[in-house]
PDB file of C-alpha atoms in Angstrom:
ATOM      1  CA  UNK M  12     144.639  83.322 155.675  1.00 48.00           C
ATOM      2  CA  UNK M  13     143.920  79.967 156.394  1.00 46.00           C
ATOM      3  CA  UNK M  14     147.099  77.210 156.101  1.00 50.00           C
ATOM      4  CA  UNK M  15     146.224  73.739 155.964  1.00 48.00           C
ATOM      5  CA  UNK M  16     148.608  70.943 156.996  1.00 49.00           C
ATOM      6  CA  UNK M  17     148.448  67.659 156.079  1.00 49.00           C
ATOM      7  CA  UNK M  18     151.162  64.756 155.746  1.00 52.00           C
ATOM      8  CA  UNK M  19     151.288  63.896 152.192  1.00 47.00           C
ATOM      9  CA  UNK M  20     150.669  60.039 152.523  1.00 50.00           C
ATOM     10  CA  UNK M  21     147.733  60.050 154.207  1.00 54.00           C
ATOM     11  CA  UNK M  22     146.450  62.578 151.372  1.00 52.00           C
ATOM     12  CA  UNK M  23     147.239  59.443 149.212  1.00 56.00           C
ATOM     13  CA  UNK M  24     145.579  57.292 151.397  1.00 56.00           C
ATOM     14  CA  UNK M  25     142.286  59.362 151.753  1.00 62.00           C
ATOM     15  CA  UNK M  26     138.468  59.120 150.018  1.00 73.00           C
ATOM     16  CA  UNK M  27     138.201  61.068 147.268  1.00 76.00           C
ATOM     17  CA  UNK M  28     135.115  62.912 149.161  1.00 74.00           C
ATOM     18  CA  UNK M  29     136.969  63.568 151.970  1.00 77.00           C
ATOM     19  CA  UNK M  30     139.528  65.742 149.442  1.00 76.00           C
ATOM     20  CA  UNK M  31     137.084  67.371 147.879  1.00 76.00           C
ATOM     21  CA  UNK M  32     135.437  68.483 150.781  1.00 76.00           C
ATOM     22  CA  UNK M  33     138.521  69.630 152.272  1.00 78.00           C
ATOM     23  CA  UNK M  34     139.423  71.552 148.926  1.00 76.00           C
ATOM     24  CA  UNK M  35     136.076  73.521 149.241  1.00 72.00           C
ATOM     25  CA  UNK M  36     136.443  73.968 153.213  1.00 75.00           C
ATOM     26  CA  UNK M  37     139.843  76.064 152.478  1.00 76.00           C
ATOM     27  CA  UNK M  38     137.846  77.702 149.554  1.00 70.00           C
ATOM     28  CA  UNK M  39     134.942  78.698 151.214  1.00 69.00           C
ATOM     29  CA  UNK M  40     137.499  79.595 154.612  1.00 70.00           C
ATOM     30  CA  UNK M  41     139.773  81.826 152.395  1.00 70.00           C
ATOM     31  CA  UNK M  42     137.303  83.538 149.587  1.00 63.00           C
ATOM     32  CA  UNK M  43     134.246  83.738 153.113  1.00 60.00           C
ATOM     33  CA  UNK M  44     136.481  84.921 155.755  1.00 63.00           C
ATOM     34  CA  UNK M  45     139.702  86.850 154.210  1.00 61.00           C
ATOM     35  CA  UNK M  46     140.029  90.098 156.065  1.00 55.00           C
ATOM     36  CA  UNK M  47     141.851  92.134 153.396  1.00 68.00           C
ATOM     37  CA  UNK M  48     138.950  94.342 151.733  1.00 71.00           C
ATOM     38  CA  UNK M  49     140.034  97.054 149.131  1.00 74.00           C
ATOM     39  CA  UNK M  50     141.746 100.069 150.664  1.00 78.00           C
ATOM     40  CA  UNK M  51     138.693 103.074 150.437  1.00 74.00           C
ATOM     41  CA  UNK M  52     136.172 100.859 150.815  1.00 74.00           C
ATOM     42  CA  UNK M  53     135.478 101.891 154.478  1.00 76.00           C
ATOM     43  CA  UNK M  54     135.582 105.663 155.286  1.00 79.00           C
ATOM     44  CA  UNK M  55     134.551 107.358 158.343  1.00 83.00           C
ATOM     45  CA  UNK M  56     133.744 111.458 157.521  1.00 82.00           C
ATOM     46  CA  UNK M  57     132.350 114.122 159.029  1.00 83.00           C
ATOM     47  CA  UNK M  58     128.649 114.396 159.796  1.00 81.00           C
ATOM     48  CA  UNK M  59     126.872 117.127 158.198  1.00 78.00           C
ATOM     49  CA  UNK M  60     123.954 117.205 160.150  1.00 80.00           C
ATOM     50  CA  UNK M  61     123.029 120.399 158.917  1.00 82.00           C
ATOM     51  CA  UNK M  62     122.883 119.853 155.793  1.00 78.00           C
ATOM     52  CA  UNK M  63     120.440 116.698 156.107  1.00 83.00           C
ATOM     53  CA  UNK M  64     116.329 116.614 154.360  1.00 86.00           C
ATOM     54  CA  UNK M  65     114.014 113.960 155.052  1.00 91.00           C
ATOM     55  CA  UNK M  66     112.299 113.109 152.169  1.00 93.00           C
ATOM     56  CA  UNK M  67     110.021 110.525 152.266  1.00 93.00           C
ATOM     57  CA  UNK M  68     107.168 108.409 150.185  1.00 91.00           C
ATOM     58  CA  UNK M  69     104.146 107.345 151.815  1.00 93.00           C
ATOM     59  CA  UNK M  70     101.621 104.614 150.757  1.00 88.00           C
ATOM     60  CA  UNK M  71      98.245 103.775 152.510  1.00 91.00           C
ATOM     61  CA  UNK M  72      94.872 103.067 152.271  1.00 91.00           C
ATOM     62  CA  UNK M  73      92.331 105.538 152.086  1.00 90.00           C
ATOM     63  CA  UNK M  74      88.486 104.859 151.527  1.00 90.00           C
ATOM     64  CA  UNK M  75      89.286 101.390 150.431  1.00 87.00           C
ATOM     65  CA  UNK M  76      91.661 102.820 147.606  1.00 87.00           C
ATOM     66  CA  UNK M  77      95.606 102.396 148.021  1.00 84.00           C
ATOM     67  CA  UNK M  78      97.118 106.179 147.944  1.00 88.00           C
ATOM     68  CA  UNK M  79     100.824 106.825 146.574  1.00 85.00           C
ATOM     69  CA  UNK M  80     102.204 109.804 147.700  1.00 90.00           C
ATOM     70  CA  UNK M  81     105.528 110.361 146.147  1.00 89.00           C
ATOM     71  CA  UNK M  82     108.611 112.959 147.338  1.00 93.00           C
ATOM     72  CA  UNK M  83     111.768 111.404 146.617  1.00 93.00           C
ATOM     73  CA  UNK M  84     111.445 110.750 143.039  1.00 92.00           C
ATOM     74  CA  UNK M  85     109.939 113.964 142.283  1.00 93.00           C
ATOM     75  CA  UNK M  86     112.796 116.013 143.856  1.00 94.00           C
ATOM     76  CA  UNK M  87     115.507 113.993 142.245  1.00 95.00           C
ATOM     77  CA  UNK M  88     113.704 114.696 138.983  1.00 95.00           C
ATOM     78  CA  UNK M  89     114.475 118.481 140.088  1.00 95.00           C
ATOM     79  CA  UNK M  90     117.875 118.564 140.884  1.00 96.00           C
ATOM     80  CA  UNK M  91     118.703 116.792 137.829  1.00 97.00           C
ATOM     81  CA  UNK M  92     116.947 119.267 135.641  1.00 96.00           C
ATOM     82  CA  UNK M  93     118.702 121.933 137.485  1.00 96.00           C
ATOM     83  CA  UNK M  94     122.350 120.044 137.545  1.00 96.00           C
ATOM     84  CA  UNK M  95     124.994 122.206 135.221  1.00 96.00           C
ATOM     85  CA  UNK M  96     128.089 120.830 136.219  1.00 97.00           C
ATOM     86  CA  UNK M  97     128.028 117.486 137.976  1.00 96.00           C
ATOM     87  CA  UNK M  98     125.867 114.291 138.726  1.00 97.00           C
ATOM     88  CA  UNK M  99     126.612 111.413 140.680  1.00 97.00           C
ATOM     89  CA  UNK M 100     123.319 108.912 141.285  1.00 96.00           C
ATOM     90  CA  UNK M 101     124.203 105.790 143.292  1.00 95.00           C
ATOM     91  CA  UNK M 102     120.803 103.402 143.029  1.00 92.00           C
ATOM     92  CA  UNK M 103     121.193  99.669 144.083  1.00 90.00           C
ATOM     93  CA  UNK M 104     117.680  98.280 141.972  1.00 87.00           C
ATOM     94  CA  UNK M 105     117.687 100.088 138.498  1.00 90.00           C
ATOM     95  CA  UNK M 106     115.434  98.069 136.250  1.00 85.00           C
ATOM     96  CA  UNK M 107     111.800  96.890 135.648  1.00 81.00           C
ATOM     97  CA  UNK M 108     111.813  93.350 136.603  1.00 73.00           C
ATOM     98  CA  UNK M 109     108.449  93.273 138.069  1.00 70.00           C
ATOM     99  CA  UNK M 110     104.609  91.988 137.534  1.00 66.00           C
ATOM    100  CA  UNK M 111     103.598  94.933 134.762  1.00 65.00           C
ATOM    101  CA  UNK M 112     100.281  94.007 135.734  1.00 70.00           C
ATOM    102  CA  UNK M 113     100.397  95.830 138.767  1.00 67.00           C
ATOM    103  CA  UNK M 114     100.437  99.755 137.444  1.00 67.00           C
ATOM    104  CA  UNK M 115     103.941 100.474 138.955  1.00 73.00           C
ATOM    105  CA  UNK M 116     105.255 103.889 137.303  1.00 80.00           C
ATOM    106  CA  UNK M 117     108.336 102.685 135.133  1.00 86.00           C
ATOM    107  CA  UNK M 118     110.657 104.831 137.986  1.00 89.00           C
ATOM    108  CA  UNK M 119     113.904 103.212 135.955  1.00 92.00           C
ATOM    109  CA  UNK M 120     112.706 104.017 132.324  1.00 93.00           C
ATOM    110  CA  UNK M 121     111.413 108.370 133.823  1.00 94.00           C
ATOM    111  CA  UNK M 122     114.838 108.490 135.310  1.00 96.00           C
ATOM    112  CA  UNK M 123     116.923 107.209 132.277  1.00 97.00           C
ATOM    113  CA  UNK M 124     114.931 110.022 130.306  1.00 97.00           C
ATOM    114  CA  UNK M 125     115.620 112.570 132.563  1.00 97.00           C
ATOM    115  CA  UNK M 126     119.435 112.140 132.747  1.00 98.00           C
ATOM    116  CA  UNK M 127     120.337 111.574 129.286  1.00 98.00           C
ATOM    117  CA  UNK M 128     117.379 114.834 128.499  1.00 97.00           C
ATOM    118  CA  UNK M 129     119.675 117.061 130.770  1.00 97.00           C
ATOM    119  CA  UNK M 130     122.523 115.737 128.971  1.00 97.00           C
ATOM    120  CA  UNK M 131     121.843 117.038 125.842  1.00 97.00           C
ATOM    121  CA  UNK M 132     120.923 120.385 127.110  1.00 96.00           C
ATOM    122  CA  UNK M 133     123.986 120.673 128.893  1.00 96.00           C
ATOM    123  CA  UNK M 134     126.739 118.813 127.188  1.00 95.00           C
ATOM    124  CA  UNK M 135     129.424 119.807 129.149  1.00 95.00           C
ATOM    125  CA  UNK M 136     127.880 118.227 132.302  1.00 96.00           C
ATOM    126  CA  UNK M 137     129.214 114.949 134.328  1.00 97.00           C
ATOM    127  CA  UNK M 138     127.168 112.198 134.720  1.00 98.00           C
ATOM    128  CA  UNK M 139     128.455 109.013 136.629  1.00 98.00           C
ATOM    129  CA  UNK M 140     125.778 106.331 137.168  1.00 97.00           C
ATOM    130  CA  UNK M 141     126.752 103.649 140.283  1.00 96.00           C
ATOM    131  CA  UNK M 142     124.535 100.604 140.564  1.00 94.00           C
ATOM    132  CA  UNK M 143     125.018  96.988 141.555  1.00 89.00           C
ATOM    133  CA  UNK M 144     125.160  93.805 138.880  1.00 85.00           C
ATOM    134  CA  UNK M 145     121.970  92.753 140.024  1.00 81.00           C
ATOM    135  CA  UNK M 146     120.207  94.712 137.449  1.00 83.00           C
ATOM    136  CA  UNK M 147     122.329  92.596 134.607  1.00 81.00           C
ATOM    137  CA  UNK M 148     121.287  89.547 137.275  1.00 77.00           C
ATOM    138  CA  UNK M 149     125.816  88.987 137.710  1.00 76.00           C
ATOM    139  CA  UNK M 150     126.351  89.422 133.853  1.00 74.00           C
ATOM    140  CA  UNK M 151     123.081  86.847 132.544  1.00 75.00           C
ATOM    141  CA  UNK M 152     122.034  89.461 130.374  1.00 78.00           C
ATOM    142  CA  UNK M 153     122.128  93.412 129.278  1.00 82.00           C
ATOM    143  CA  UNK M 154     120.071  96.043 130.780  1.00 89.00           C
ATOM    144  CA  UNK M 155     118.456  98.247 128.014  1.00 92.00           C
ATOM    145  CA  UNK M 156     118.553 101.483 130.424  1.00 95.00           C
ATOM    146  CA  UNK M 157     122.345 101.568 131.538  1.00 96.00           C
ATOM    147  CA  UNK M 158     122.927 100.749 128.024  1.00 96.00           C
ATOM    148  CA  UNK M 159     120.859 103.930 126.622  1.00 97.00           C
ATOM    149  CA  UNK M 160     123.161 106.064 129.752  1.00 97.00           C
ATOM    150  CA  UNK M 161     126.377 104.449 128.008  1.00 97.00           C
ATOM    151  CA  UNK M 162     125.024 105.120 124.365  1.00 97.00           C
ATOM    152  CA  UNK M 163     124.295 109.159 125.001  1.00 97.00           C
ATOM    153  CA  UNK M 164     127.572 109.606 126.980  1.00 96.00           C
ATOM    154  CA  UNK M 165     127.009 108.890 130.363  1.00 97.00           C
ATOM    155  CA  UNK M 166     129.471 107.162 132.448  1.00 97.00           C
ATOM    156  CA  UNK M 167     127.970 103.246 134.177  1.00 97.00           C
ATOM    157  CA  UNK M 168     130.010 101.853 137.113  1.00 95.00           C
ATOM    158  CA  UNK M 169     128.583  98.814 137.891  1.00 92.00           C
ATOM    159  CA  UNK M 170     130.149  97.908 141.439  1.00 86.00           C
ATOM    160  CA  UNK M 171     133.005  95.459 141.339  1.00 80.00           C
ATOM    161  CA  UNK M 172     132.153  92.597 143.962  1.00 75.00           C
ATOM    162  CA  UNK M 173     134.716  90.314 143.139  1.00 73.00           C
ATOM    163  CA  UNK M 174     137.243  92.396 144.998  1.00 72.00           C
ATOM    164  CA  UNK M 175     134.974  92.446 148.283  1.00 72.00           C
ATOM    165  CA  UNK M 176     134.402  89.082 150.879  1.00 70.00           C
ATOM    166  CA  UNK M 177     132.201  86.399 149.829  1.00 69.00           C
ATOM    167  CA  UNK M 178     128.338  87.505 151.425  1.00 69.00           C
ATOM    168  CA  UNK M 179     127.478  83.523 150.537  1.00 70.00           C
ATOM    169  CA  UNK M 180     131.073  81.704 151.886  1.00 68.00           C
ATOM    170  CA  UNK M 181     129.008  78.677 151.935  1.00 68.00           C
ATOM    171  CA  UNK M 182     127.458  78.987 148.589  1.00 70.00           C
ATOM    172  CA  UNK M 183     130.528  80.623 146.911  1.00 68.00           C
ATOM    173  CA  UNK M 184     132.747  77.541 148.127  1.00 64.00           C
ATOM    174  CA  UNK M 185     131.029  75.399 145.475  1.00 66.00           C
ATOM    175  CA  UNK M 186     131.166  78.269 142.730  1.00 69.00           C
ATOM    176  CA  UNK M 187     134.288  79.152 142.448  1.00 67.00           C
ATOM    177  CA  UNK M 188     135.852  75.741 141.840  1.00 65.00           C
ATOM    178  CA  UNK M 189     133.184  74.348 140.134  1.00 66.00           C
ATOM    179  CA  UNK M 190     130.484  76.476 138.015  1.00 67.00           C
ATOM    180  CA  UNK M 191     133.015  79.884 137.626  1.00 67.00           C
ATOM    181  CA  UNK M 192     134.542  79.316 134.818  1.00 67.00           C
ATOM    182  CA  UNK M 193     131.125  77.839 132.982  1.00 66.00           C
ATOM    183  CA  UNK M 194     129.427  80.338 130.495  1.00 61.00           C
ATOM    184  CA  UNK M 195     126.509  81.184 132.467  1.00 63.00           C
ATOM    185  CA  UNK M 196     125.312  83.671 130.523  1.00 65.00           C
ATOM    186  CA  UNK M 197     121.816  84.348 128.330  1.00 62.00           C
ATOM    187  CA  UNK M 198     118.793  82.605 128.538  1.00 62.00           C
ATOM    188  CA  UNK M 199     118.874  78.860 131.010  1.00 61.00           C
ATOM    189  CA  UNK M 200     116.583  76.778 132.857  1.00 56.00           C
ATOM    190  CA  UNK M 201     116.245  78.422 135.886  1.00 62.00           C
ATOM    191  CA  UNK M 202     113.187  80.791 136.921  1.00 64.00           C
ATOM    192  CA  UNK M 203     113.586  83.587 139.322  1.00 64.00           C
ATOM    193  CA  UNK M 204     111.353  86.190 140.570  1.00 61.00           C
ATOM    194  CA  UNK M 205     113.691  88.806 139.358  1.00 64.00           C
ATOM    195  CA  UNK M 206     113.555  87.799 135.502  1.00 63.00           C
ATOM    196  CA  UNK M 207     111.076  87.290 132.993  1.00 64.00           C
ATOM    197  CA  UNK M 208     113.522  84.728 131.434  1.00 66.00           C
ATOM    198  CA  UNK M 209     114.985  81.782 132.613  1.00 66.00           C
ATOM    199  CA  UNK M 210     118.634  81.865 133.501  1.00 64.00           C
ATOM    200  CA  UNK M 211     121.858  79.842 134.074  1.00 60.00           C
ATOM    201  CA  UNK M 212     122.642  79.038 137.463  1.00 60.00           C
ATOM    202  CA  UNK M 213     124.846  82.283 138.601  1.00 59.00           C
ATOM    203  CA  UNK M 214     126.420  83.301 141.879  1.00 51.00           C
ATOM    204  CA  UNK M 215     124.436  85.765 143.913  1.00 51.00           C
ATOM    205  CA  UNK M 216     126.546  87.720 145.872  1.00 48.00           C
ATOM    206  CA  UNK M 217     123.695  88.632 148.043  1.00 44.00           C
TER     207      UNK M 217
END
């Protein structure tokens, strides 16, 4: 932790910008640089290097023509239709904020069909879905496929960052005191390649 000392008359004495700036130096030192991080959020385990598959995607060119081949989605489309008991997915991008124009396959929308499909053939089975609050751009606005998950039984985390370090100290030093406690939520003024509305000014804790 970082302690600031100061005698208090020439604090009374001082430029009003020189306060301020001090105020966000110990904010951005304590909320940037604290060591303390939640207790389980490191673990070292054993490596089970027999138990490890590649699987891989490849994309090239191939007589002028771009060529998809696709593994990885595929097979977790598998085990999920063959899951009876248990399911634990852990994806860090989980929506389709991208230029439709492109042809993408709608990965996000194929795998919210296959998990809450499975679901209702085996109702008994445990579904917990981890992502990151990028995908609800740090609460801006819903997203329509974690809440189909919620609505057919199937548990969202959505990672808790306010209990890690700052990744932006310098950035976050101006939040926090400033813009935190502003609703920054629905629609704004601010374009961003990740949404295809504009949005309040949020912190990114990228």
């Amino acid at each position: 932790m970082v302690k600031l000392y100061y005698p208090i008359n020439q604090i009374k004495g001082m430029p009003w910008n020189r306060i301020i700036l001090i105020i966000l130096i110990v904010v951005i030192s304590y909320h940037g640089f604290k060591t303390t991080v939640p207790k389980g959020a490191s673990q070292k385990g054993e490596i089970r290097n027999s138990e490890v598959e590649f699987i891989y995607d490849l994309t090239y060119e191939k007589n002028e023509a771009l060529v998809h081949e696709q593994h990885i989605f595929p097979k977790i489309k598998k085990m999920i239709k063959n899951a009876q008991n248990f399911i634990v997915i852990d994806m860090f991008l989980f929506n389709d904020d991208y230029d439709h124009e492109n042809g993408y396959e709608n990965i996000s929308g194929e795998l919210t069909d296959s998990l809450i499909e499975q679901k209702k053939k085996v109702p008994g089975l445990q579904i917990v879905f981890i992502t990151d609050e990028i995908n609800i751009f740090y609460g801006s606005y819903p997203s329509k496929y974690l809440e189909r998950l919620r609505n057919n039984g199937i548990q969202v985390v959505i990672t808790d960052l306010e209990k890690m370090r700052d990744s932006n100290p310098l950035y976050s030093g101006l939040w926090r005191p400033v813009f935190k406690n502003l609703d920054t939520k629905g629609e704004g003024y601010f374009l961003i390649p990740l949404a295809q509305i504009p949005l309040m000014l949020r912190y990114l804790h990228i």
